[in-house]
PDB file of C-alpha atoms in Angstrom:
ATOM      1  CA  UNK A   1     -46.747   7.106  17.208  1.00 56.00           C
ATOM      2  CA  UNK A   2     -46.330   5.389  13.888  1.00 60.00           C
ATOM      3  CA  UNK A   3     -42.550   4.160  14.518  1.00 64.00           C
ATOM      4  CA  UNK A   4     -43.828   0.671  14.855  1.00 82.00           C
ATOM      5  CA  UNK A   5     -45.487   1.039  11.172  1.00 84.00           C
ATOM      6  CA  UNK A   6     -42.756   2.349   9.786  1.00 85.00           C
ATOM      7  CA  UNK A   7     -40.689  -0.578  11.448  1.00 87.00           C
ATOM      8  CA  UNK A   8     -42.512  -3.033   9.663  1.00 89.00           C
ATOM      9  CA  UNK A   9     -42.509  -1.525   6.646  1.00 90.00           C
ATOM     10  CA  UNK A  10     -38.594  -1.265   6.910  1.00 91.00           C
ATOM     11  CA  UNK A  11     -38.362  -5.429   7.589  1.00 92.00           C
ATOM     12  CA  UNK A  12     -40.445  -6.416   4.891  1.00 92.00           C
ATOM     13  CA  UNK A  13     -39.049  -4.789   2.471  1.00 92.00           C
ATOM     14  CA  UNK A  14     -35.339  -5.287   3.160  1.00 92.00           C
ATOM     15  CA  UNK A  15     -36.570  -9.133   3.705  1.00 92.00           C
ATOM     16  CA  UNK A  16     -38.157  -9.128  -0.153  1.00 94.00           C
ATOM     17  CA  UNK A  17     -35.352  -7.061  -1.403  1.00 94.00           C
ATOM     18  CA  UNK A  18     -33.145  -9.502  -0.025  1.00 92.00           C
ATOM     19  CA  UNK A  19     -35.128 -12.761  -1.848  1.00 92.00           C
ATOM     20  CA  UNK A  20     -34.895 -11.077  -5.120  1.00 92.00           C
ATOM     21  CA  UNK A  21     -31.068 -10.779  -4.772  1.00 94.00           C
ATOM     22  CA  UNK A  22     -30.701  -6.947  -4.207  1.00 94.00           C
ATOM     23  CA  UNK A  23     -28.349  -7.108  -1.416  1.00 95.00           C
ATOM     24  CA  UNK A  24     -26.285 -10.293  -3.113  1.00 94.00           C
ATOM     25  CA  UNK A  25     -22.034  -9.448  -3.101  1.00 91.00           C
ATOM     26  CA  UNK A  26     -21.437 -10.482  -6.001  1.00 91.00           C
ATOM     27  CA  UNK A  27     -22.982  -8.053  -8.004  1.00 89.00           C
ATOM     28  CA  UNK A  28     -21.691  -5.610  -6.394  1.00 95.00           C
ATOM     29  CA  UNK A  29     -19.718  -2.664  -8.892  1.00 95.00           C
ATOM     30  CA  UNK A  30     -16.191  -1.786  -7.831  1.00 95.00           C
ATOM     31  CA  UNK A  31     -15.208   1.813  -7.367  1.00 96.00           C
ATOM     32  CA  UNK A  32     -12.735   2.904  -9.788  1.00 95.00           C
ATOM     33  CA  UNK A  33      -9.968   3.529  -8.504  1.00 94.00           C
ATOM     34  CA  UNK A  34      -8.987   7.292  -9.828  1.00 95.00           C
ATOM     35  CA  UNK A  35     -12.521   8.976 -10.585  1.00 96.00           C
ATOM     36  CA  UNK A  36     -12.763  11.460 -13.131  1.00 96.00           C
ATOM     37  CA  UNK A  37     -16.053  12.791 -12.279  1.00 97.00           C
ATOM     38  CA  UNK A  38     -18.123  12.016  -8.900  1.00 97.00           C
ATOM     39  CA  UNK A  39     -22.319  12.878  -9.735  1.00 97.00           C
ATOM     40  CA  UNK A  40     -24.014  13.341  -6.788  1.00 98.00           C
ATOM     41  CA  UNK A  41     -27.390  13.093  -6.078  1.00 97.00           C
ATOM     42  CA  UNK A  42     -28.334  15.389  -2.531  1.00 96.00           C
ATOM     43  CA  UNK A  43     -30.314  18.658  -1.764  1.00 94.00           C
ATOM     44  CA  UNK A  44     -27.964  21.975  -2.747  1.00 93.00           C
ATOM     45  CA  UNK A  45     -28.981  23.597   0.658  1.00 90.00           C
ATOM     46  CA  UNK A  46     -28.025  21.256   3.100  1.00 82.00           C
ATOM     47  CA  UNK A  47     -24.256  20.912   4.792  1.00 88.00           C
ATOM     48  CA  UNK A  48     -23.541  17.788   3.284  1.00 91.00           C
ATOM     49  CA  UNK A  49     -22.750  19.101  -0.098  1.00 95.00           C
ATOM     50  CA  UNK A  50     -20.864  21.483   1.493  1.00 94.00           C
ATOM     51  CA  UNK A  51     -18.961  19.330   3.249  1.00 94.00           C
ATOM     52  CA  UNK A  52     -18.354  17.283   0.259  1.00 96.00           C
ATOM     53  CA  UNK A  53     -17.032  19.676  -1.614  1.00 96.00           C
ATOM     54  CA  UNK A  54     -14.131  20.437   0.400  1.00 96.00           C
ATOM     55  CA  UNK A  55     -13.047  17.134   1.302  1.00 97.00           C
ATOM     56  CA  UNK A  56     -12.904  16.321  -2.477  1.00 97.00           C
ATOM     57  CA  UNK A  57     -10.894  19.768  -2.797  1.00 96.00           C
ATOM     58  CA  UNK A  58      -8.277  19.109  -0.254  1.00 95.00           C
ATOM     59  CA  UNK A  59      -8.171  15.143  -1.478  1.00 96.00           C
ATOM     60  CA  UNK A  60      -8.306  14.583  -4.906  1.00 97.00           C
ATOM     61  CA  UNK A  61      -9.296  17.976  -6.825  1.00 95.00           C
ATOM     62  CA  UNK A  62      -8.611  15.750 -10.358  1.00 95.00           C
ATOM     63  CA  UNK A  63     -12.111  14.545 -10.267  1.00 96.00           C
ATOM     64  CA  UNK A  64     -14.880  16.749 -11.123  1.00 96.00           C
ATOM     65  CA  UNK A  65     -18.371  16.858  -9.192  1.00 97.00           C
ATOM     66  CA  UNK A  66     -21.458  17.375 -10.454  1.00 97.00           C
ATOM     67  CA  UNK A  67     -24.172  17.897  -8.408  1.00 97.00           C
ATOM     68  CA  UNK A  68     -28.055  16.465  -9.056  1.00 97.00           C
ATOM     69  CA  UNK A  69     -30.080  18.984  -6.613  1.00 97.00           C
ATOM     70  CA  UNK A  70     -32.716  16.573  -5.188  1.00 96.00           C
ATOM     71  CA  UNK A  71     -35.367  16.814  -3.341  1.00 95.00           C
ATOM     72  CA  UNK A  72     -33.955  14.160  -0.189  1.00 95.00           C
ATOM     73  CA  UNK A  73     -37.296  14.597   1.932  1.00 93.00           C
ATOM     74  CA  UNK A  74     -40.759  14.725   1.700  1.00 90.00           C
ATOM     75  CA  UNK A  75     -43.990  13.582  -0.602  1.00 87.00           C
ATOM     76  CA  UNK A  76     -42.501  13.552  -4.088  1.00 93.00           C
ATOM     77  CA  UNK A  77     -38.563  13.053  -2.567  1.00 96.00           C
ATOM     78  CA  UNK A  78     -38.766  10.011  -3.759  1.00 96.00           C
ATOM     79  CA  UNK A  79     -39.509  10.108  -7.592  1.00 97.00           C
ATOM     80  CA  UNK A  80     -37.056  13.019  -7.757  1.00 97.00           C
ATOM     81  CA  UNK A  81     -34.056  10.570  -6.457  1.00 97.00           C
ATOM     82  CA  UNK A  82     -35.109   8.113  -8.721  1.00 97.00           C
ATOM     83  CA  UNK A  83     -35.594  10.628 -11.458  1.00 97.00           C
ATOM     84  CA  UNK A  84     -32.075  12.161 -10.790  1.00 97.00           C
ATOM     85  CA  UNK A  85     -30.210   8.491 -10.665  1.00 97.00           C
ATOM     86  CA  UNK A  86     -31.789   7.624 -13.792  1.00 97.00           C
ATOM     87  CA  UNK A  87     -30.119  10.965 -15.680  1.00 97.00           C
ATOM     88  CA  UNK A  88     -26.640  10.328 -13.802  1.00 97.00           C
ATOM     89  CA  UNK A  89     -26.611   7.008 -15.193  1.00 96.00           C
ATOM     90  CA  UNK A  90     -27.718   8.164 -17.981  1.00 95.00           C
ATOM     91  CA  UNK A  91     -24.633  10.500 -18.397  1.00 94.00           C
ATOM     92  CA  UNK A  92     -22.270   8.466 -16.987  1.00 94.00           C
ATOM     93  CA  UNK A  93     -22.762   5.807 -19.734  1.00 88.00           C
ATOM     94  CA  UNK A  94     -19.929   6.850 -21.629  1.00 85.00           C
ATOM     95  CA  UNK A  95     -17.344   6.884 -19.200  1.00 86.00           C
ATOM     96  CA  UNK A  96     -18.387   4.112 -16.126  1.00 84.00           C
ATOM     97  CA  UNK A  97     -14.910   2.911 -15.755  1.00 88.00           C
ATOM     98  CA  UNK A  98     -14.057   6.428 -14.153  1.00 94.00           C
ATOM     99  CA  UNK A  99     -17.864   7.066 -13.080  1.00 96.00           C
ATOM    100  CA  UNK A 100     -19.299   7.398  -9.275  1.00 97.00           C
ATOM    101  CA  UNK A 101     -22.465   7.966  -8.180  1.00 97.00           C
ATOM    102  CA  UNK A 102     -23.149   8.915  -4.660  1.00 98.00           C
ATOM    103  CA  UNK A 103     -26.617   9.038  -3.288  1.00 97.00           C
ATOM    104  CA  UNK A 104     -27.135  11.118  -0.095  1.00 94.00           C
ATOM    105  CA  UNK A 105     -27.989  13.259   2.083  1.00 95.00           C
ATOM    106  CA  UNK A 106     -27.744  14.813   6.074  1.00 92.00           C
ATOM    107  CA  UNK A 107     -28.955  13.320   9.157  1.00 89.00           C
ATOM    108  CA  UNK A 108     -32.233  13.154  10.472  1.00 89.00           C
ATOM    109  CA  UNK A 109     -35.174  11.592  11.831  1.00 89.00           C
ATOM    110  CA  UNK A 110     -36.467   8.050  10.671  1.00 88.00           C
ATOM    111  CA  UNK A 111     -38.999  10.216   8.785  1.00 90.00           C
ATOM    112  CA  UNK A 112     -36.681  12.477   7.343  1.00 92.00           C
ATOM    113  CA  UNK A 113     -34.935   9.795   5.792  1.00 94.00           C
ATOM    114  CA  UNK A 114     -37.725   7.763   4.343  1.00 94.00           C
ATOM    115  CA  UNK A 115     -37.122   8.404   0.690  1.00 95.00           C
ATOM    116  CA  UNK A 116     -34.175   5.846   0.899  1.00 96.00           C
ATOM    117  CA  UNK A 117     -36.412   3.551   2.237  1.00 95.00           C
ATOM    118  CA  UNK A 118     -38.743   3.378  -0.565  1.00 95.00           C
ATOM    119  CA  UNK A 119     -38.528   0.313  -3.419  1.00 96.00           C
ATOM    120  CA  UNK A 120     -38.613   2.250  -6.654  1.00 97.00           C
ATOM    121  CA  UNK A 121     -35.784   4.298  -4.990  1.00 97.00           C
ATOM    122  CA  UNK A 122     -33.974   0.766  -4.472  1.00 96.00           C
ATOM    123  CA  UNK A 123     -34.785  -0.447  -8.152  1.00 96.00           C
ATOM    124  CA  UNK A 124     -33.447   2.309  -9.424  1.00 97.00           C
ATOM    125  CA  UNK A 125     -30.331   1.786  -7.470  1.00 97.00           C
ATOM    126  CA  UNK A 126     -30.081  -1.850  -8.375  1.00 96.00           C
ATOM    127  CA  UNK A 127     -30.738  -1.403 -12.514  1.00 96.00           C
ATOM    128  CA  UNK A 128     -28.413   1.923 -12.377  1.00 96.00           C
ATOM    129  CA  UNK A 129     -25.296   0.943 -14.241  1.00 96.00           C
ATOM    130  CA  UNK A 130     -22.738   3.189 -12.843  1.00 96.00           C
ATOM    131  CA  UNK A 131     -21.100   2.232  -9.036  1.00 97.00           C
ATOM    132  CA  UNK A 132     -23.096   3.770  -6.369  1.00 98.00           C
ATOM    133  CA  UNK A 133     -22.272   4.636  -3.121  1.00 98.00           C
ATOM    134  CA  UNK A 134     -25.415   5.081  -0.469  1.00 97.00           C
ATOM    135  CA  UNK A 135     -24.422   7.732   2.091  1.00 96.00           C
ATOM    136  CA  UNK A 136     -27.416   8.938   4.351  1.00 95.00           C
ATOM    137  CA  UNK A 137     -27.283   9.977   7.628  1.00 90.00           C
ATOM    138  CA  UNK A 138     -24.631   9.536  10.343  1.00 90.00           C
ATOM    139  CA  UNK A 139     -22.733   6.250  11.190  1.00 88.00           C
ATOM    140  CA  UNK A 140     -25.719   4.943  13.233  1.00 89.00           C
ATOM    141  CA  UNK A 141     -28.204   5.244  10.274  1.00 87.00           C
ATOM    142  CA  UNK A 142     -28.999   2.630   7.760  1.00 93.00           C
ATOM    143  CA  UNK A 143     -31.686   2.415   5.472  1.00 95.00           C
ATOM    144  CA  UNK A 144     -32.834   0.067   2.372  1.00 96.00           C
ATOM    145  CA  UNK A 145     -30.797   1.998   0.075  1.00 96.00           C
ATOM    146  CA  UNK A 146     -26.795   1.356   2.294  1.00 96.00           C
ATOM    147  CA  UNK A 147     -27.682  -2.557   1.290  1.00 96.00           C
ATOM    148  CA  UNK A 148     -28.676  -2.429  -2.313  1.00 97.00           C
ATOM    149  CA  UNK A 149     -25.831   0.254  -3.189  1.00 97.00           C
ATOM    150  CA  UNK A 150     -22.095  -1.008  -4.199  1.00 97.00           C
ATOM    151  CA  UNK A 151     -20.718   0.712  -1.053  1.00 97.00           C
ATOM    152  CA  UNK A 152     -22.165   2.362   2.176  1.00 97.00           C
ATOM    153  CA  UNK A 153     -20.667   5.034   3.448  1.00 96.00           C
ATOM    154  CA  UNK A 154     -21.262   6.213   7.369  1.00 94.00           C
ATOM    155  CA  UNK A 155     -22.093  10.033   6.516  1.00 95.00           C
ATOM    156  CA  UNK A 156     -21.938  12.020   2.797  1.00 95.00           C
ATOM    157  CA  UNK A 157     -18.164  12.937   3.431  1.00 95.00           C
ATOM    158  CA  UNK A 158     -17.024   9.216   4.206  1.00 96.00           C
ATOM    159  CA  UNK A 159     -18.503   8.776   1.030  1.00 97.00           C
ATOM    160  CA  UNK A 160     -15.809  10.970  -0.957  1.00 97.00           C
ATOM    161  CA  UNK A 161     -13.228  10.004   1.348  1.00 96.00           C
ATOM    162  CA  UNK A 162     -13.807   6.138   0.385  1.00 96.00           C
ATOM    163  CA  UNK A 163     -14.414   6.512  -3.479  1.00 96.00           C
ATOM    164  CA  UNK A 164     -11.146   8.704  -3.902  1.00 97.00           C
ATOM    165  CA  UNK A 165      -7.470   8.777  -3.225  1.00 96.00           C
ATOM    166  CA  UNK A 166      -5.459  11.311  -0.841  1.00 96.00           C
ATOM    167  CA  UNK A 167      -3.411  13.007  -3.682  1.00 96.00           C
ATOM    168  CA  UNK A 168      -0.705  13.633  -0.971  1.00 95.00           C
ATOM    169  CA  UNK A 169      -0.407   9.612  -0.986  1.00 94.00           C
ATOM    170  CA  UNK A 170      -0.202   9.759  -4.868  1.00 95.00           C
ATOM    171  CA  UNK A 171       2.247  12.625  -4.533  1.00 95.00           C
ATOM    172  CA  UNK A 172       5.092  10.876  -2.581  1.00 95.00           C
ATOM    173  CA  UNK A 173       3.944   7.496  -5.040  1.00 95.00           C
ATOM    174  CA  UNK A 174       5.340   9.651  -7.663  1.00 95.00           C
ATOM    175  CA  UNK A 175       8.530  10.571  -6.037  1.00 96.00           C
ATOM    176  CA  UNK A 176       8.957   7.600  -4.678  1.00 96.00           C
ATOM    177  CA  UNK A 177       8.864   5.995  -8.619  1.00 96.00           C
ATOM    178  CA  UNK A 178      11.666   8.967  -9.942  1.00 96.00           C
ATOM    179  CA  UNK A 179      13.805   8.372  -7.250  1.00 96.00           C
ATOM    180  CA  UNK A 180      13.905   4.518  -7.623  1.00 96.00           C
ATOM    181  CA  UNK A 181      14.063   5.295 -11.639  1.00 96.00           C
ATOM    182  CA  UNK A 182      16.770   7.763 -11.427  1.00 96.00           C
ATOM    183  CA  UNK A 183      18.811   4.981  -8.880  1.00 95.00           C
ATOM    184  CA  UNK A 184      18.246   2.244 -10.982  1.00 96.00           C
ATOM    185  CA  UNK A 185      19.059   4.001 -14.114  1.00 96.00           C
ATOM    186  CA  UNK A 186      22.878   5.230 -12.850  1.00 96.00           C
ATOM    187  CA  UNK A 187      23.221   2.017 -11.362  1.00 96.00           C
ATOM    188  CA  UNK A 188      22.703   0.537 -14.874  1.00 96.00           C
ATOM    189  CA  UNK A 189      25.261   2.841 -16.416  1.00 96.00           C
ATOM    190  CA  UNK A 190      27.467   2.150 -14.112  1.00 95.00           C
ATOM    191  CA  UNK A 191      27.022  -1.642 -15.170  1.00 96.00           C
ATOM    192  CA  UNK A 192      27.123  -0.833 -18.777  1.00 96.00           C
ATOM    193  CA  UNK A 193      30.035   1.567 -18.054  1.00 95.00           C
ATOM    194  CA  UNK A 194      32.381  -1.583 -16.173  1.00 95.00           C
ATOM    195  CA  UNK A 195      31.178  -3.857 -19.098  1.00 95.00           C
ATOM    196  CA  UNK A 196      32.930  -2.046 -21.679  1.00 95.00           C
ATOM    197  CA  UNK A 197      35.713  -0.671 -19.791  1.00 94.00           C
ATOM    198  CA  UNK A 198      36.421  -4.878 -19.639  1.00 93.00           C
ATOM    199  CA  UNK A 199      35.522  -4.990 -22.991  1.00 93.00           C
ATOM    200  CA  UNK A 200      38.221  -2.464 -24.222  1.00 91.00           C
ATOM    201  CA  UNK A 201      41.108  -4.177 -21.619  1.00 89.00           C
ATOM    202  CA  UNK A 202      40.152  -7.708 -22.921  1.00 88.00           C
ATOM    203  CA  UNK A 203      40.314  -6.734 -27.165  1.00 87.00           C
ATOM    204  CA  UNK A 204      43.991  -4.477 -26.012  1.00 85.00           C
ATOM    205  CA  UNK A 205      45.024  -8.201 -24.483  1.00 84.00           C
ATOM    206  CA  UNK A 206      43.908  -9.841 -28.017  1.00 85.00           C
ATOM    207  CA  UNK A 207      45.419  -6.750 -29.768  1.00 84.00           C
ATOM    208  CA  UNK A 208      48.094  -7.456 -32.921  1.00 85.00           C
ATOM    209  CA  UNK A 209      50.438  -5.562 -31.216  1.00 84.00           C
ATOM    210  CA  UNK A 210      50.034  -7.246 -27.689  1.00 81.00           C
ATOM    211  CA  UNK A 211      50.177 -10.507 -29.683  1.00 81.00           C
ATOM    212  CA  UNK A 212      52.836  -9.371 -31.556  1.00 84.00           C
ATOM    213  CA  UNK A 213      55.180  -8.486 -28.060  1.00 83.00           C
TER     214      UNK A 213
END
């Protein structure tokens, strides 16, 4: 039925991918760790996007998205992810410290998910400057692209969830900083306060007209 071709076509690519260092840790880009703007890189139609939008909404609304629309499946899916990567990195160049790129797309069949199987789509990956995360499919799903990518992520909504922070988490972080401030900073008056209130009963001791009694 083809699956087997398709198979092989899979192992020997991930095995030369993995001789020309592709897949090798320590290249690996770290995320940032507060993104200012997320590109990503999927079909406008599909759920995913959808999906992604709200999570990033509800957990971090600081960082902008801007969406790519890609063709994910398909004859000529491929050239249009690597087309789309190459412009994201492209305008990303200016600001890759706060940068993500996120390269995805819904579940489907082994078919359906081909384009992120296919080497230019991996080169592209590997020379792209800016931190990418590979999120295609469900959990189960890997293809050629989850190893060459910085990250994986198990679906396109793990992907936000991993690359940004809950801004309820940064929220108490902050209130958690003014209250230990605002403590520390009477407790230090209070210091300052018994410092000179010792300093005024020590120079009335030394005073001429204690001395002088």
């Amino acid at each position: 039925s083809g699956v087997g071709a398709l198979a092989l076509a899979y192992e020997q690519l991930k095995t030369k991918l993995q001789i020309k260092g592709y897949f090798d840790k320590s290249l690996k880009k770290k995320l940032p760790l507060y993104p200012k703007t997320i590109y990503v890189i999927t079909s406008n139609t599909g759920a995913a996007i959808e999906d992604m939008k709200k999570i990033l909404e509800a957990r971090y609304p600081l960082a902008s998205m801007i969406l790519l629309p890609t063709l994910v499946q398909g004859e000529n899916a491929k050239e249009h992810i690597v087309q789309n990567i190459k412009i994201a990195d492209s305008l990303a160049s200016n600001d890759l410290d706060n940068s993500i790129l996120i390269v995805g797309r819904g579940g489907g069949s082994i078919e359906d998910l081909w384009a992120f199987n296919e080497e230019i789509v991996s080169d592209a990956i590997h020379e792209a400057n800016v931190p990418i995360i590979s999120a295609v499919g469900h959990e189960n799903d890997f293809v050629i692209s989850d190893f060459v990518a910085d990250v994986r992520a198990s679906t396109p909504s793990n992907a936000i969830e991993i690359s940004t922070p809950n801004i309820n988490d940064l929220r108490q972080y902050a209130d958690s900083l003014v209250n230990d401030f605002n403590h520390k900073f009477k407790m230090n008056l209070v210091q300052k306060e018994q410092t000179l209130l010792h300093m005024k009963s020590s120079f009335e001791q030394q005073s001429f007209e204690k001395r002088f009694e």
